[in-house]
CSV table of C-alpha atoms and ligand atoms in Angstrom, one decimal:
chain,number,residue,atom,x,y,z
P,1255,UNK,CA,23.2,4.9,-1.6
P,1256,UNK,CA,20.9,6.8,0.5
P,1257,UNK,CA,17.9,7.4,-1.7
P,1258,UNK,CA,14.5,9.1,-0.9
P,1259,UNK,CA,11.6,8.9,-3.5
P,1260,UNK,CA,9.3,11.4,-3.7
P,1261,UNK,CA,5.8,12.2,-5.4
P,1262,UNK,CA,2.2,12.1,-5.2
P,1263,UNK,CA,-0.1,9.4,-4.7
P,1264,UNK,CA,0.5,7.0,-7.8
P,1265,UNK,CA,3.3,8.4,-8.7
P,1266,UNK,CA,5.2,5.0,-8.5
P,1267,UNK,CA,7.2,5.4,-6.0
P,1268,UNK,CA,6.4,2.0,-4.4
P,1269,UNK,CA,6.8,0.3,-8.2
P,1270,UNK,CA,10.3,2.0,-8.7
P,1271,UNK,CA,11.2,1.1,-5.1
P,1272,UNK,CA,10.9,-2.7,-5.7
P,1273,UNK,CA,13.5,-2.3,-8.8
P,1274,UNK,CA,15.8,-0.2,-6.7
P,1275,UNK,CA,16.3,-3.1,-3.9
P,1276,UNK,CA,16.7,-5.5,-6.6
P,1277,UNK,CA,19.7,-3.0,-8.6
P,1278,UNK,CA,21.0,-1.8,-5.5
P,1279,UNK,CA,20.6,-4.0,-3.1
P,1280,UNK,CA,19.4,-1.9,-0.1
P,1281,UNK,CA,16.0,-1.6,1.4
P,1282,UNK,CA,13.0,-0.1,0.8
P,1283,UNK,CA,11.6,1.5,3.6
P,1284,UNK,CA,7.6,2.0,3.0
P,1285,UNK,CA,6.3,4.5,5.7
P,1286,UNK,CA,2.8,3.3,4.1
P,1287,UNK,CA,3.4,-0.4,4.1
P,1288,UNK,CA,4.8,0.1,8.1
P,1289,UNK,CA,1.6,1.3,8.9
P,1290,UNK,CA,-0.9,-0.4,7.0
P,1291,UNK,CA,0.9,-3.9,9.0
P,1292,UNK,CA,0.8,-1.8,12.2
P,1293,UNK,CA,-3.2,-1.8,11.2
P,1294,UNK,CA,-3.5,-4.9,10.8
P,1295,UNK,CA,-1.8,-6.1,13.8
P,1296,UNK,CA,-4.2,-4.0,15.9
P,1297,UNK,CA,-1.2,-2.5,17.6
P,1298,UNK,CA,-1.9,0.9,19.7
P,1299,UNK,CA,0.1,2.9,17.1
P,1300,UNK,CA,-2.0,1.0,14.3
P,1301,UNK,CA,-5.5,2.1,15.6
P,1302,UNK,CA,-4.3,5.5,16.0
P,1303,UNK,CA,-2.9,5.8,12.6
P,1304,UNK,CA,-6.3,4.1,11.1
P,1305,UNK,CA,-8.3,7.0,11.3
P,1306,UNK,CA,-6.1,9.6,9.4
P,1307,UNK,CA,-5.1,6.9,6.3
P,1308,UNK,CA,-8.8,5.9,6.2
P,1309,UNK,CA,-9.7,9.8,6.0
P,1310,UNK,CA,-6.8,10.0,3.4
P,1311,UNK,CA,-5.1,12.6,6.1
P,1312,UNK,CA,-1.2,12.1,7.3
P,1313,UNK,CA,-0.6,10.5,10.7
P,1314,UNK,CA,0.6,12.9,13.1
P,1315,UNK,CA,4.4,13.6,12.7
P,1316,UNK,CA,6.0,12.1,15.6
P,1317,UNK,CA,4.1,8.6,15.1
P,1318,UNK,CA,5.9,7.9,11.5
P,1319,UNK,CA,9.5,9.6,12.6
P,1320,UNK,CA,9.7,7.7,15.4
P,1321,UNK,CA,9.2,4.5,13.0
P,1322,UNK,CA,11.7,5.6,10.6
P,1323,UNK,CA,14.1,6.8,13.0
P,1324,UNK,CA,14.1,3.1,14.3
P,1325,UNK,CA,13.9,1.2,11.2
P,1326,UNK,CA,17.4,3.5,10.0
P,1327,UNK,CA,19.1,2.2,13.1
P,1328,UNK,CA,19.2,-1.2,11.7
P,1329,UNK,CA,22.0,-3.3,10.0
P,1330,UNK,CA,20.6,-4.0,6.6
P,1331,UNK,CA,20.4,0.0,6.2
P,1332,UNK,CA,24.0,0.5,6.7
P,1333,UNK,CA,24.8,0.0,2.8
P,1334,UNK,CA,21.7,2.7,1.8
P,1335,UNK,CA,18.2,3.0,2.1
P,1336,UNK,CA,15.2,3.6,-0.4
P,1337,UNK,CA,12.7,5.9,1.6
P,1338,UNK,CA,9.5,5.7,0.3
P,1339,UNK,CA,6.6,8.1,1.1
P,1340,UNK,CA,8.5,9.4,3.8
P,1341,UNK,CA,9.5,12.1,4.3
P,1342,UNK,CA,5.8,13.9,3.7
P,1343,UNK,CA,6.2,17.3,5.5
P,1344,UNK,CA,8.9,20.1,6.6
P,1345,UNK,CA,8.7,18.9,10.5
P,1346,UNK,CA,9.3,14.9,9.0
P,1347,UNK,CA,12.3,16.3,6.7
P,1348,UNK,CA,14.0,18.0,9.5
P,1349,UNK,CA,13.7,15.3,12.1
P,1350,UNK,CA,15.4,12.4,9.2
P,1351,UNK,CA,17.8,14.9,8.5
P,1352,UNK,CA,18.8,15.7,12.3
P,1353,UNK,CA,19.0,11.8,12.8
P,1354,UNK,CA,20.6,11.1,9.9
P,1355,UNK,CA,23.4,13.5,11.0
P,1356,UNK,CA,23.3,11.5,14.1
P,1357,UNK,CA,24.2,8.7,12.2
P,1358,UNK,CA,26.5,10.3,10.2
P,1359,UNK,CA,24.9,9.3,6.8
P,1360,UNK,CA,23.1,12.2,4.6
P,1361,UNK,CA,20.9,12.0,1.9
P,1362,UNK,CA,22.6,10.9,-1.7
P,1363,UNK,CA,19.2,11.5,-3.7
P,1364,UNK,CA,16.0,12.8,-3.9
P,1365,UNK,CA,14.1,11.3,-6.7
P,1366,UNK,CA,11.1,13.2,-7.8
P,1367,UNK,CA,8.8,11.5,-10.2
P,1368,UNK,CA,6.1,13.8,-11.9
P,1369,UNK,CA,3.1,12.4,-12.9
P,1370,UNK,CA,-0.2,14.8,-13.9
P,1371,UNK,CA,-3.2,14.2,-12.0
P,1372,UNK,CA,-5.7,12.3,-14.9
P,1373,UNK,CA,-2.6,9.8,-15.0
P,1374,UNK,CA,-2.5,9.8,-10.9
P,1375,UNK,CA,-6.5,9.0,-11.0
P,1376,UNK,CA,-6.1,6.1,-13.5
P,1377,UNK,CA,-3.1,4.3,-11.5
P,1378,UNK,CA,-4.9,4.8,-8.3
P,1379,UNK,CA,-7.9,3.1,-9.6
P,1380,UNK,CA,-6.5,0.3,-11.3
P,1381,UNK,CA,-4.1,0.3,-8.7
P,1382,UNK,CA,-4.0,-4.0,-7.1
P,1383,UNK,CA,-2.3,-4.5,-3.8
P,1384,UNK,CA,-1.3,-7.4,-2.2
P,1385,UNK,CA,-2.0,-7.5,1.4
P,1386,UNK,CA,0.4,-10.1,2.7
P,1387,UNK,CA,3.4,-9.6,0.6
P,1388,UNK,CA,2.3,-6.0,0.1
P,1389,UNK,CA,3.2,-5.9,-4.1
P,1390,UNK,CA,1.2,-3.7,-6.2
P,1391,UNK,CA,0.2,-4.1,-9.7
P,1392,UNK,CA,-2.3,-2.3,-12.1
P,1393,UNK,CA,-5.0,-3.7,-14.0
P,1394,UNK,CA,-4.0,-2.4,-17.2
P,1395,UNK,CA,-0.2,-1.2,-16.9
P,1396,UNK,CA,1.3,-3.9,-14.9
P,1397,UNK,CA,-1.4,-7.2,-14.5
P,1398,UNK,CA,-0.3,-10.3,-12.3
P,1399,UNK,CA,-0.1,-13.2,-14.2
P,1400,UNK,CA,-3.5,-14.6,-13.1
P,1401,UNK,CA,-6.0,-12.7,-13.1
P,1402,UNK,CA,-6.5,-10.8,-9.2
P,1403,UNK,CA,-4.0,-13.3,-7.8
P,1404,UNK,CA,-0.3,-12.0,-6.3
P,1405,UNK,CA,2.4,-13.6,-8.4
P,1406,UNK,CA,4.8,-13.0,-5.8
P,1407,UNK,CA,3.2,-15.3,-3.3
P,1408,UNK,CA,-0.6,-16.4,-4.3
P,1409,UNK,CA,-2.9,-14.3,-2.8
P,1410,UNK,CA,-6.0,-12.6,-3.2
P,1411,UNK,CA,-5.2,-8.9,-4.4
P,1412,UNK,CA,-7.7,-6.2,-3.3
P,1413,UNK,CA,-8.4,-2.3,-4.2
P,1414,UNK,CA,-6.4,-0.5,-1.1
P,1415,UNK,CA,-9.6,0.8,0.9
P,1416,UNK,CA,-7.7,4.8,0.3
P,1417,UNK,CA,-7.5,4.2,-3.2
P,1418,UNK,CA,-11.6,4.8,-3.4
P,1419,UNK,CA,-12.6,8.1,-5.6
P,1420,UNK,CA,-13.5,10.1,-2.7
P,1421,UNK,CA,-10.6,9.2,-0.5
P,1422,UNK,CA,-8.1,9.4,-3.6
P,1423,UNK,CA,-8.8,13.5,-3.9
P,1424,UNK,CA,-8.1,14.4,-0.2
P,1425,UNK,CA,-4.6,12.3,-1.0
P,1426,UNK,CA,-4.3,14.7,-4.2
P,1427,UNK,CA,-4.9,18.0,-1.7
P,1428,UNK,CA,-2.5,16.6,1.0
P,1429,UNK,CA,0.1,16.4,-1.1
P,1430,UNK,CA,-0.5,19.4,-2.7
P,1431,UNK,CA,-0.8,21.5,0.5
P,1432,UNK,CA,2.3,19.2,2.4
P,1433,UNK,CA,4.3,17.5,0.6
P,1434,UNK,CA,5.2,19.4,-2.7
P,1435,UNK,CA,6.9,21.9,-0.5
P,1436,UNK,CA,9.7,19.1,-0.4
P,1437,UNK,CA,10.7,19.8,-3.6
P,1438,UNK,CA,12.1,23.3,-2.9
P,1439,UNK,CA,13.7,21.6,0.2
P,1440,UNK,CA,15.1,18.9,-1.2
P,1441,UNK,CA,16.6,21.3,-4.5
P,1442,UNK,CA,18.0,23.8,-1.8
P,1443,UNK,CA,20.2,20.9,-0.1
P,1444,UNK,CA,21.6,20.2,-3.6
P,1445,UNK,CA,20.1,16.5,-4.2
P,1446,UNK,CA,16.5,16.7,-6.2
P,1447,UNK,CA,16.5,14.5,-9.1
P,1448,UNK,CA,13.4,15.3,-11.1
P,1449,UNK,CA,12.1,12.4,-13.5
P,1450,UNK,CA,8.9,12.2,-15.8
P,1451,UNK,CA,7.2,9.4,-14.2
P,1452,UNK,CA,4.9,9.9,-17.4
P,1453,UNK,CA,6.6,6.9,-19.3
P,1454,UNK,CA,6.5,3.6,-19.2
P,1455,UNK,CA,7.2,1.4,-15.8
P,1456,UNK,CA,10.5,0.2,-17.4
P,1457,UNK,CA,11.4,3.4,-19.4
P,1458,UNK,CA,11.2,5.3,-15.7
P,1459,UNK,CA,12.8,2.7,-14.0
P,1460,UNK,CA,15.7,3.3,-17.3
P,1461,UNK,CA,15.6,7.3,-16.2
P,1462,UNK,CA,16.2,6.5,-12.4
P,1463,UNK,CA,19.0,4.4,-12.8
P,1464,UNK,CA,20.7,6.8,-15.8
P,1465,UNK,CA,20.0,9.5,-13.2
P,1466,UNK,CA,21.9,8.1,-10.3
P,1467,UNK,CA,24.7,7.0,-12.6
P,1468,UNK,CA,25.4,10.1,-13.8
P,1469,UNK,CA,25.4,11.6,-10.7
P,1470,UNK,CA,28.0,9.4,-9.3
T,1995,ADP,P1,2.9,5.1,-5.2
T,1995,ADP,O1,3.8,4.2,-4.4
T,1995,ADP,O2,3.7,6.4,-5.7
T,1995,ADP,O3,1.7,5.5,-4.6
T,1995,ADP,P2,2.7,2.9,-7.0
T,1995,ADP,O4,4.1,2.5,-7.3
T,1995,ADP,O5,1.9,2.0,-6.1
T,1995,ADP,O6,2.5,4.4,-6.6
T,1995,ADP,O7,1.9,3.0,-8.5
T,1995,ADP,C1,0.5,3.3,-8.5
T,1995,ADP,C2,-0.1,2.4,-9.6
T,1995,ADP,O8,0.3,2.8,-10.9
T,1995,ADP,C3,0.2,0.9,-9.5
T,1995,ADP,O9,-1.0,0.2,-9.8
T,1995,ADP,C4,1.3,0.7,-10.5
T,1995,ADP,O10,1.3,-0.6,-11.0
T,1995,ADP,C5,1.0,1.7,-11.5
T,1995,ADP,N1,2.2,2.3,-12.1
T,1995,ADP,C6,3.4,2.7,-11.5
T,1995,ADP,N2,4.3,3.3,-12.4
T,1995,ADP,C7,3.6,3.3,-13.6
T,1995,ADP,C8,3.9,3.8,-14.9
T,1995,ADP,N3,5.1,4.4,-15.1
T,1995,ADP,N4,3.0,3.7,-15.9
T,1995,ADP,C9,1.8,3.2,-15.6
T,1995,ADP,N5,1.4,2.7,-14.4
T,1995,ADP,C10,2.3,2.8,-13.4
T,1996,AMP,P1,1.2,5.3,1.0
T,1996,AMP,O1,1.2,3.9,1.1
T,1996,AMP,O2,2.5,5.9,1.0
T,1996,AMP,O3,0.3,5.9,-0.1
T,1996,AMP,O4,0.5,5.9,2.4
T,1996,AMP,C1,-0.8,5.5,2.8
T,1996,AMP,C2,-1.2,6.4,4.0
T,1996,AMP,O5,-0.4,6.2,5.1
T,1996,AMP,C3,-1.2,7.9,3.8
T,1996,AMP,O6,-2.3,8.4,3.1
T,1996,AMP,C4,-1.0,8.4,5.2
T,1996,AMP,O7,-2.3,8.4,5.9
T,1996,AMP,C5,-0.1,7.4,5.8
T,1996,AMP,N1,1.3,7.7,5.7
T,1996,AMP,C6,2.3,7.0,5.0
T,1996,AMP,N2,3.4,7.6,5.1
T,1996,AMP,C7,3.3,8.7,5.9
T,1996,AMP,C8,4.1,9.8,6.3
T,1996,AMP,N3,5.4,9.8,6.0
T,1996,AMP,N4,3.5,10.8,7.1
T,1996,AMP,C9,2.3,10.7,7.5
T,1996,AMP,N5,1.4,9.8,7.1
T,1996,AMP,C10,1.9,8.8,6.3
């Protein structure tokens, strides 16, 4: 199962992600959560990517196909793959494409959840991360179990420093200017799968799975 989920910012990609490696068993692979650890390393590519995700701007193309083209190579993707946040543009959609021909895997699904912007603004806001494990949680739709700690592994959640007001509206225009054109790309090849990310966390997560059954 070679999935790819796509949306904008909030959408729940990252949420629906974590279910998918626990139904399916495969990987997520979070272009986001590569980076923000490259960050945090202090690694070359990390303080060049810093800039653009502070800004709320996409890091240059070749930086994050270069990371997924790597990550794809290895053995726990050979089963499937959850792509999340990635691909982002036309140039990023081509390059997986051409490598995943190399490999001689294609794409089973592109999963795109719609979400209207007031909801996108709400999530984002109330939007908790954890920045070791990297698990996300909202303050109203999906709490930890103690208040601001990380069930997963105990500790400290904070407000992702992009998820700010100001940053969060570039994200919105980015998408809107970059991404969305993946939708058309994605319906062309024969493998969009359009769910409203609207509902519930488990009611979308329902939709997802229904979806990929019944396209199997
Ligand atoms: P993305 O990875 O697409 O940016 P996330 O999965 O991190 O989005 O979700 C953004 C925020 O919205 C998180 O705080 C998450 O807990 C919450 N969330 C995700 N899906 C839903 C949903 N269906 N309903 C309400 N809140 C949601
Ligand atoms: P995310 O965690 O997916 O919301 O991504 C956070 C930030 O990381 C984005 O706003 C971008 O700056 C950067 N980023 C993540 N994935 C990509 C990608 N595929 N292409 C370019 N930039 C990305």
């Amino acid at each position: 199962m070679n999935l790819i989920l796509l949306g904008p910012p909030g959408a729940g990609k990252g949420t629906q992600a974590q279910y998918l490696v626990e139904d399916y068993a495969i990987p997520q692979i979070s272009t986001g959560d590569m980076l923000r650890a490259a960050v945090k390393e202090g690694t070359p590519m990390g303080l060049k990517a810093k800039e653009c995700m502070d800004s709320g701007a996409l890091v240059p193309d070749d930086v994050v196909v270069g990371i997924v083209r790597e990550r794809l190579q290895q053995g726990d993707c050979a089963k499937g793959f959850i792509l999340d946040g990635f691909p982002r543009t036309v140039p990023q959609a081509d390059a997986l494409s051409e490598t995943l021909q190399q490999l001689d895997k294609g794409i089973d699904a592109a999963i795109a959840l719609t979400v209207d912007t007031e909801a996108l603004v709400d999530r984002l806001a109330g939007r908790r991360t954890c920045p070791v494990c990297g698990a996300t949680y909202h303050l109203k739709y999906d709490p930890p179990r103690e208040e601001g700690i990380c069930t997963k592994c105990g500790a400290k959640l904070v407000l992702r420093d992009d998820d700010k007001e100001e940053t969060v509206r570039n994200r919105m225009q980015v998408y809107a200017q970059q991404t969305q054109p993946l939708l058309d790309y994605y319906a062309q090849a024969g493998v969009l799968v359009e769910v409203d990310g609207m509902r519930s966390i488990d009611e979308v997560r329902t939709a997802i799975k229904e979806a990929l059954e019944s396209q199997s």
